[in-house]
mmCIF file of C-alpha atoms and ligand atoms in Angstrom:
data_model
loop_
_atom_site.group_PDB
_atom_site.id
_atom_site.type_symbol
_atom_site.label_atom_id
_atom_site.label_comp_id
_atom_site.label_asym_id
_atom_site.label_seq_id
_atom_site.Cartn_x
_atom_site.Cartn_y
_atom_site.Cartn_z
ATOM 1 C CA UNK A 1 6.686 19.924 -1.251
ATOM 2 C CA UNK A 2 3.917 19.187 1.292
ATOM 3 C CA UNK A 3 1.574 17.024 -1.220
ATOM 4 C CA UNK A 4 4.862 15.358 -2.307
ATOM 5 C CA UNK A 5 5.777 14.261 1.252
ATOM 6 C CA UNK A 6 1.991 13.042 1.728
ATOM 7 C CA UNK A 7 2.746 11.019 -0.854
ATOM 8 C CA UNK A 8 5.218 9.146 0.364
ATOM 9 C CA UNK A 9 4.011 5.509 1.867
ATOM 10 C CA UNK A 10 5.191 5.546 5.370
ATOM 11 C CA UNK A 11 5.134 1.289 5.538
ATOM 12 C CA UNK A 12 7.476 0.765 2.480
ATOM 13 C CA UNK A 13 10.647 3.345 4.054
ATOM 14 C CA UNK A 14 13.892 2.736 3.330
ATOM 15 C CA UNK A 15 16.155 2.246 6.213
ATOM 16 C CA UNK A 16 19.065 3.079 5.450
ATOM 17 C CA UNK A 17 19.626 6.056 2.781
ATOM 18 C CA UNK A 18 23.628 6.248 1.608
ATOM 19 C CA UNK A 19 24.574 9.296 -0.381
ATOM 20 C CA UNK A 20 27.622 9.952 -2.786
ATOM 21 C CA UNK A 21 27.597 13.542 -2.056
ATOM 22 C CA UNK A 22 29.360 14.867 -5.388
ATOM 23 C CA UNK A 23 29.688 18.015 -7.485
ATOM 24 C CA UNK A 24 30.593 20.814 -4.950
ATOM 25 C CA UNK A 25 33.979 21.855 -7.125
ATOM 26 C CA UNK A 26 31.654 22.017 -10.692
ATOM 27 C CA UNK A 27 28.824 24.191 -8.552
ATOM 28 C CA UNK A 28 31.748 26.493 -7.029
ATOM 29 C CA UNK A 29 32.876 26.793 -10.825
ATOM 30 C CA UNK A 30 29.967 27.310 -12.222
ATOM 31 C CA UNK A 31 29.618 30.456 -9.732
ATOM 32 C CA UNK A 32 33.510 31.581 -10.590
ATOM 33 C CA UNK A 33 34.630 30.406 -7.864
ATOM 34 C CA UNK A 34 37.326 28.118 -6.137
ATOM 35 C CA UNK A 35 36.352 24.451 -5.816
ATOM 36 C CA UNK A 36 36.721 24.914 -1.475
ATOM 37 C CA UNK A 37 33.819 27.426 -1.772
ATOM 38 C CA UNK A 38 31.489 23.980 -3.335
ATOM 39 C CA UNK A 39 32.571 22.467 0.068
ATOM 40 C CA UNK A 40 31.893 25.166 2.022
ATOM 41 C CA UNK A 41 28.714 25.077 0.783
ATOM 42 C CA UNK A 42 27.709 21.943 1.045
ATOM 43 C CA UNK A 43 26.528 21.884 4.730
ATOM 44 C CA UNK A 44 23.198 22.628 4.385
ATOM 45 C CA UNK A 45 22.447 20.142 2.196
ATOM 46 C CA UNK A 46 23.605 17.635 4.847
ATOM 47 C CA UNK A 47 21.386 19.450 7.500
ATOM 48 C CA UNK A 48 18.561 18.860 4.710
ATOM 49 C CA UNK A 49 19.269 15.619 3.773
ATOM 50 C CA UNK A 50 19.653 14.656 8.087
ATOM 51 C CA UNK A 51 16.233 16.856 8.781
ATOM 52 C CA UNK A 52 13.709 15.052 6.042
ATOM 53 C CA UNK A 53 15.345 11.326 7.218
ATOM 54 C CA UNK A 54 14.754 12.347 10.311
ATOM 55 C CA UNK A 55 11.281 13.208 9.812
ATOM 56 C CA UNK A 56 10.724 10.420 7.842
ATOM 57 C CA UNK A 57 12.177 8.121 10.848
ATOM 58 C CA UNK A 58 14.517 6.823 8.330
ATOM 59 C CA UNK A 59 17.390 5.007 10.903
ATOM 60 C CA UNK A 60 20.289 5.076 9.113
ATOM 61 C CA UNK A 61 21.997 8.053 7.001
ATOM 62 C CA UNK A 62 25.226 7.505 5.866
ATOM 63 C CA UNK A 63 26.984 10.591 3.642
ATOM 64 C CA UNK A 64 30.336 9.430 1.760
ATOM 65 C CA UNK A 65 32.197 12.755 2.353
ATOM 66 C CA UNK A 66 35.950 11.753 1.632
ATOM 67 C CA UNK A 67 37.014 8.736 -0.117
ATOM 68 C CA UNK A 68 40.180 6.744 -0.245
ATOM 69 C CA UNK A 69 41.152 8.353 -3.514
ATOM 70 C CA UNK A 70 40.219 11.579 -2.637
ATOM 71 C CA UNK A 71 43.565 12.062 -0.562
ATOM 72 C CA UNK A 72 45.409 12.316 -4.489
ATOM 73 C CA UNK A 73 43.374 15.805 -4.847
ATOM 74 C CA UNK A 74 45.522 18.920 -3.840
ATOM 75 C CA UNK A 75 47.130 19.183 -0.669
ATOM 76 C CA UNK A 76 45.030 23.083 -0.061
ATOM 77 C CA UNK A 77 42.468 21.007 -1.240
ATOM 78 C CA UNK A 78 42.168 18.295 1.372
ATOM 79 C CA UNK A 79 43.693 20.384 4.073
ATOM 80 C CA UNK A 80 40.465 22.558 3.566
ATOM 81 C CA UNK A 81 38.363 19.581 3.678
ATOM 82 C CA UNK A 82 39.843 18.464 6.878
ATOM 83 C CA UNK A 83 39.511 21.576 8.169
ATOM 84 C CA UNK A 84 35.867 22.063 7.690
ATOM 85 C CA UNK A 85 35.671 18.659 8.736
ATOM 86 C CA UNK A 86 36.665 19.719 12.311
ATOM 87 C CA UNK A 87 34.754 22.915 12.373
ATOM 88 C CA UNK A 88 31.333 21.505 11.393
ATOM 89 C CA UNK A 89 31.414 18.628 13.378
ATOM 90 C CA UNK A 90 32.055 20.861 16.537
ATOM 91 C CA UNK A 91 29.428 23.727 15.254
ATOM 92 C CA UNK A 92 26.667 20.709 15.186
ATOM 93 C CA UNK A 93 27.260 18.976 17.887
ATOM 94 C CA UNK A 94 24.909 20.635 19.892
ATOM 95 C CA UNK A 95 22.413 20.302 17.022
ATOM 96 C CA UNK A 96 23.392 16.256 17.060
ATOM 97 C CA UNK A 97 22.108 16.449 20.751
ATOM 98 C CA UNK A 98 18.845 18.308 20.314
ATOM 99 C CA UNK A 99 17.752 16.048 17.307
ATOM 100 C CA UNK A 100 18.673 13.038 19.271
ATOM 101 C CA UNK A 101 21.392 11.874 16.621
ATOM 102 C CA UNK A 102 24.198 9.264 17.322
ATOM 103 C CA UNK A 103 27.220 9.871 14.897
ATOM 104 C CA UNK A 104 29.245 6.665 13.467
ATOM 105 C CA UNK A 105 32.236 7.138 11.478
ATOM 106 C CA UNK A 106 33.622 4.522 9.175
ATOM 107 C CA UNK A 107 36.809 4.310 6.746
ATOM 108 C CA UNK A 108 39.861 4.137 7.580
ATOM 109 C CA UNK A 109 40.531 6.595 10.202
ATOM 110 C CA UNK A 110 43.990 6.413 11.259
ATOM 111 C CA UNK A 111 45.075 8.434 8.133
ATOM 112 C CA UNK A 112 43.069 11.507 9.383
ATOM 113 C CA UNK A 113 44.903 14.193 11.080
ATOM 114 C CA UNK A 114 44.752 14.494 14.638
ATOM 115 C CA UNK A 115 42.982 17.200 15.313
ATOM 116 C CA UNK A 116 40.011 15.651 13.014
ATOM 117 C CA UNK A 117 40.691 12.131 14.558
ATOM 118 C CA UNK A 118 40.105 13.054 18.505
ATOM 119 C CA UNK A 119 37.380 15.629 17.376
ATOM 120 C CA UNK A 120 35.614 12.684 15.777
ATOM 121 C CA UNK A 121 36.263 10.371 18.953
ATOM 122 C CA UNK A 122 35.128 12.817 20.756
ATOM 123 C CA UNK A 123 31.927 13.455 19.184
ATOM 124 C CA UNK A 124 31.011 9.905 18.559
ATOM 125 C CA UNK A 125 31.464 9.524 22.321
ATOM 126 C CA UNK A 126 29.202 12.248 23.182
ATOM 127 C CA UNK A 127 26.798 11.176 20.883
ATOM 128 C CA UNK A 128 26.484 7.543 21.668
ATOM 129 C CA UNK A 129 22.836 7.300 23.505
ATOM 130 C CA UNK A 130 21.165 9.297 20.956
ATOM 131 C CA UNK A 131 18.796 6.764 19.202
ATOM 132 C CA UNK A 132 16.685 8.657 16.740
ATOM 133 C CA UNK A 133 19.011 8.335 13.499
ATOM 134 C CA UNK A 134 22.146 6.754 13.365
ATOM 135 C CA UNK A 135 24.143 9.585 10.759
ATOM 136 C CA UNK A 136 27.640 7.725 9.300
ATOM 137 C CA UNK A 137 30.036 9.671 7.284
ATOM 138 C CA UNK A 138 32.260 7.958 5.527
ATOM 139 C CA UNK A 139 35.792 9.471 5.941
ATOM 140 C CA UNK A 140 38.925 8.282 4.151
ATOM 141 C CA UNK A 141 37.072 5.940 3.645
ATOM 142 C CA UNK A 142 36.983 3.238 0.385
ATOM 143 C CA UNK A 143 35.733 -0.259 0.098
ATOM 144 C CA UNK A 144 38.509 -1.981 -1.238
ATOM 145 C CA UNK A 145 40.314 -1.174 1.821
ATOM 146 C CA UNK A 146 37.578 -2.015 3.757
ATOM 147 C CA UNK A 147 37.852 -5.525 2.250
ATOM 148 C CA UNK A 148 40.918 -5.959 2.229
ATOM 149 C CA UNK A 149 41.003 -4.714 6.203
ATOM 150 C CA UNK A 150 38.534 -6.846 6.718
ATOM 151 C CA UNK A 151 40.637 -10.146 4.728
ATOM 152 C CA UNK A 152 43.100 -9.709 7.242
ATOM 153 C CA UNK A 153 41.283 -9.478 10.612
ATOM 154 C CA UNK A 154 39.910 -12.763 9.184
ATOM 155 C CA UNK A 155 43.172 -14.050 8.514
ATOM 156 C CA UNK A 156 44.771 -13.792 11.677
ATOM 157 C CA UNK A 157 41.792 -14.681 13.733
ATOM 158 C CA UNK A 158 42.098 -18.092 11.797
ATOM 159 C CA UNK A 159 45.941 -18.142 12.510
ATOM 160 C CA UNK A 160 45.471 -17.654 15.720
ATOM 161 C CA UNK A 161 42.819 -20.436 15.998
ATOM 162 C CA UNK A 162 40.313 -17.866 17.038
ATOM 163 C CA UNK A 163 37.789 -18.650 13.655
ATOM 164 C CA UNK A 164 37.862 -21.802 11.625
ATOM 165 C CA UNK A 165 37.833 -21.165 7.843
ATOM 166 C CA UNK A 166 34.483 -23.408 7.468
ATOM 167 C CA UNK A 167 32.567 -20.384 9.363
ATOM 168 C CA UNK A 168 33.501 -17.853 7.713
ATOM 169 C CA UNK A 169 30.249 -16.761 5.912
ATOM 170 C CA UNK A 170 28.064 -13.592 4.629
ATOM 171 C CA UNK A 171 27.687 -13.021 8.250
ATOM 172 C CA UNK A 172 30.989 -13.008 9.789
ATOM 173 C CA UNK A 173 32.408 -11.038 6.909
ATOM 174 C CA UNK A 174 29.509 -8.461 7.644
ATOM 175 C CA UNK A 175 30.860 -8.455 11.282
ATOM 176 C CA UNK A 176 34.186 -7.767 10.228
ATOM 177 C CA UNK A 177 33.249 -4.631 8.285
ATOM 178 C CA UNK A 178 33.655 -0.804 9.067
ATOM 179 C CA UNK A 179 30.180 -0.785 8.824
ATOM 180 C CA UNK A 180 29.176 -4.003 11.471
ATOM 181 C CA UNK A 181 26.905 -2.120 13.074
ATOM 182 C CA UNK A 182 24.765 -0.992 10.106
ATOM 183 C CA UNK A 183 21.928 -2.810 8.407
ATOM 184 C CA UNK A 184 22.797 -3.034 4.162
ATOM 185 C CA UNK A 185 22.035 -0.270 2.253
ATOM 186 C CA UNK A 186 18.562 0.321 0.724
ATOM 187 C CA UNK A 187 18.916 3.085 -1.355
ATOM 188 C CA UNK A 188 21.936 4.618 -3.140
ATOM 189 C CA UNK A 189 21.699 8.599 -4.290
ATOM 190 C CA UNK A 190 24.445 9.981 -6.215
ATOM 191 C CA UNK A 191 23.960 13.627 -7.280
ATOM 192 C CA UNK A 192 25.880 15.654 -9.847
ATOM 193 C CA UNK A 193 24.827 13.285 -12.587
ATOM 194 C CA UNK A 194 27.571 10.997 -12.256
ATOM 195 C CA UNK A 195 26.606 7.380 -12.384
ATOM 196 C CA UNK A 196 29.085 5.196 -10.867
ATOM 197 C CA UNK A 197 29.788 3.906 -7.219
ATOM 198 C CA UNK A 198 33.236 5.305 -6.826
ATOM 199 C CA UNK A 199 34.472 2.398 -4.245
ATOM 200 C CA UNK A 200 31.621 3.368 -1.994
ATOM 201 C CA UNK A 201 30.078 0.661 0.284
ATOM 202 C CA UNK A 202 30.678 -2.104 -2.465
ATOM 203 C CA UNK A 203 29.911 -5.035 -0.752
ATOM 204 C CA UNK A 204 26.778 -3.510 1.099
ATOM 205 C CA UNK A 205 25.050 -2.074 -2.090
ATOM 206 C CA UNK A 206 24.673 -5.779 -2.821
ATOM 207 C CA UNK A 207 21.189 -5.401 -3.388
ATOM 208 C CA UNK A 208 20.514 -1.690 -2.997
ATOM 209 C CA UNK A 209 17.758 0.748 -5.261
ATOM 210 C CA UNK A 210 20.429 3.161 -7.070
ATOM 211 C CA UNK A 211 19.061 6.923 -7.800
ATOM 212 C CA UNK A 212 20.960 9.003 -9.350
ATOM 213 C CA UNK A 213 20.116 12.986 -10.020
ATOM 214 C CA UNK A 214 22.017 15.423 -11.868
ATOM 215 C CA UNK A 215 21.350 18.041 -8.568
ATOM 216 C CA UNK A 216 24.934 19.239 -7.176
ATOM 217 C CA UNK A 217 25.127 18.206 -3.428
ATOM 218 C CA UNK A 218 25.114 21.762 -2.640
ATOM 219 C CA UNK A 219 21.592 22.689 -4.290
ATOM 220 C CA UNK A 220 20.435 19.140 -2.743
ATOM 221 C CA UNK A 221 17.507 20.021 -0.535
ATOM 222 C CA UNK A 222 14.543 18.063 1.272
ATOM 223 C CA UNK A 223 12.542 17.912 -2.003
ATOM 224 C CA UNK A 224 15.262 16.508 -3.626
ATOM 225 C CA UNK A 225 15.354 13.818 -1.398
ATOM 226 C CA UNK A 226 11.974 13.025 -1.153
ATOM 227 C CA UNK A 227 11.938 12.644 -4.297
ATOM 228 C CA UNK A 228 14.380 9.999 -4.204
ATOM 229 C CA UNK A 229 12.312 8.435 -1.829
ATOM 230 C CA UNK A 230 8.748 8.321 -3.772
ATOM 231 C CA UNK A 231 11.165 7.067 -7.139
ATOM 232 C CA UNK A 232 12.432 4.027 -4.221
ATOM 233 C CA UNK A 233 9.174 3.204 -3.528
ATOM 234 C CA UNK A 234 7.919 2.922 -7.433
ATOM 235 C CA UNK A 235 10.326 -0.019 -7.364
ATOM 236 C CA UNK A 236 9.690 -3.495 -6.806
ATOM 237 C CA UNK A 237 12.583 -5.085 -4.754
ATOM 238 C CA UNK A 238 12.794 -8.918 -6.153
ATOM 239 C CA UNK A 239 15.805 -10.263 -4.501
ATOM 240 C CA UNK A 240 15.993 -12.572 -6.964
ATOM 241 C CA UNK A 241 12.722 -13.838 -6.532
ATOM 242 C CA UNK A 242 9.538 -13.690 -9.666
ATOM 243 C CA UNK A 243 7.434 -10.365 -9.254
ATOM 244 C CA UNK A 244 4.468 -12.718 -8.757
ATOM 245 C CA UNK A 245 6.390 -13.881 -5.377
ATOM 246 C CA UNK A 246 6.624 -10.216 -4.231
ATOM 247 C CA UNK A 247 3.287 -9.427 -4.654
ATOM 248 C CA UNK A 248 1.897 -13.005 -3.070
ATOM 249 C CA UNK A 249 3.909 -11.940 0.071
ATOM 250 C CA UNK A 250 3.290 -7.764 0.365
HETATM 251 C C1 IPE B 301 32.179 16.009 -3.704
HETATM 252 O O1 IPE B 301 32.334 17.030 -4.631
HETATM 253 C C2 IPE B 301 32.984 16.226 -2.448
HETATM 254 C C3 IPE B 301 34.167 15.371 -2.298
HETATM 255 C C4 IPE B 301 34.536 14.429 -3.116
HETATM 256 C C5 IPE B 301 34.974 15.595 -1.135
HETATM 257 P P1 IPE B 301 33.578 17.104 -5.610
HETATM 258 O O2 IPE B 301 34.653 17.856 -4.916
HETATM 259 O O3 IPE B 301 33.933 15.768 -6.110
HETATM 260 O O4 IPE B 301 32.988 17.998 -6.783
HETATM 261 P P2 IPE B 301 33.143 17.743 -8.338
HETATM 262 O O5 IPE B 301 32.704 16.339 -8.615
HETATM 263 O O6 IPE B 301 34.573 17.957 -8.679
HETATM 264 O O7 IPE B 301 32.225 18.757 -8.960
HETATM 265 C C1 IPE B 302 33.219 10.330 -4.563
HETATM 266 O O1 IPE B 302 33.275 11.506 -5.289
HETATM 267 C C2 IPE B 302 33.674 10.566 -3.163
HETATM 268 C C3 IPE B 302 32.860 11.467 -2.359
HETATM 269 C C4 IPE B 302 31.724 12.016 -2.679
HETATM 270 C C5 IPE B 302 33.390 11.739 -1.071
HETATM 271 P P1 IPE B 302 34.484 11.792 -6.302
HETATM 272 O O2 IPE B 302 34.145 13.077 -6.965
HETATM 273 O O3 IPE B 302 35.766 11.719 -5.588
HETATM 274 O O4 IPE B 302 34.352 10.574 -7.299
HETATM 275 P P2 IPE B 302 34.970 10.343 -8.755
HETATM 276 O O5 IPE B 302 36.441 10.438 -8.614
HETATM 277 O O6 IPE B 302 34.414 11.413 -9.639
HETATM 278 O O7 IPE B 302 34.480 9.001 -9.147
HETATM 279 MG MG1 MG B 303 33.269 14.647 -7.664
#
């Protein structure tokens, strides 16, 4: 793992990594066992994943960990998700302070239960000055309803004569977002082989590298996403632009 992490060009980073963290219920399965054990399971492939982008002094981390849609999955189901939800986030928090993390929530957090609600508050508060990686998980969260959330702040600021319609551009919608205080995603990774976006971060992903691996998020560890990394940085990022304009200006 070493020589692979040597390899990786330090200058031409990402900076900000999302992940679709998928296929906890088919690796609990595969092992005979219930789909909650998969979820269970799956926190030491966020430590991972948070350790190597940390070391790589990759900013931004953000971990899609319950989508809109996922509330239609059982009710022992999500209760257990919830529930794990609270208890890892209080287990790490002390972690989250040694390693000099900030934690950021976004989605749409008013349909989370209480207890998961204040415990997030809580550790977003505590976490604020941290500076070395900014770690997001997206919770309840799906970006339809981000967009449409977003339509309507925009709306009734322009009711209220608080925005004009004529300013409303790439930049204010950013600043309406969940995720305002995020740069736009560089690189996408979706594991369990699945290769779709699931309403994740549409309007963000505008432009972002998408890698997807057939690993289950709870075998994912930091080789895995190293490699992700080195296949980012095989790419050349046009933006629309000729090849011989990327290479004029690198
Ligand atoms: C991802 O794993 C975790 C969540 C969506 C909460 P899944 O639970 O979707 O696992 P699979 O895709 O059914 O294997
Ligand atoms: C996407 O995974 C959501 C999260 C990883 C939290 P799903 O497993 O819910 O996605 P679909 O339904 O297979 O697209
Ligand atoms: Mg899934």
């Amino acid at each position: 793992m070493n020589e692979r992490l040597r390899s990786i060009n330090l200058h031409k980073k990402p900076n900000h990594v999302a992940v679709i963290m998928d296929g906890n219920g088919r690796w609990a399965k595969s092992k005979g066992m219930q789909r909650v054990f998969g979820h269970k399971n799956a926190l030491t492939s966020i430590r991972e994943s948070v350790d190597i982008a940390s070391e790589l002094d990759i900013q931004y981390l953000t971990l899609y960990a319950f989508s809109t849609e996922n509330w239609n999955r059982p009710k022992l189901e999500v209760d257990t998700l919830m529930n794990l939800m609270v208890s890892t986030l209080k287990k790490e928090l002390p972690e989250f302070m040694k390693k000099n993390i900030k934690i950021n929530a976004i989605g749409n957090l008013n349909q989370l239960p209480s207890n998961a609600r204040n415990t997030l508050a809580d550790i977003i508060k505590k976490t604020k000055n941290n500076e070395k990686i900014t770690l997001t998980f997206a919770l309840s969260y799906g970006s339809r309803e981000e967009i449409v959330n977003t339509i309507k702040k925009l709306c009734k600021k322009v009711v209220n004569n608080q925005l004009k319609i004529e300013k409303i551009d790439d930049k204010i919608i950013n600043s309406h977002l969940y995720t305002f205080n995020l740069p736009d995603v560089d690189l996408m990774i979706r594991t369990s082989g699945e290769q779709r976006i699931s309403n994740f971060l549409l309007w963000q992903m505008a432009y972002a590298e998408l890698y997807f691996t057939e690993v289950l998020w709870p075998d994912f560890r930091k080789e895995h996403f190293i490699n992700a990394i080195i296949d980012y940085q095989n790419r050349e990022r046009r933006f629309g632009k000729t090849s011989e304009q990327i290479k004029v200006n690198e």
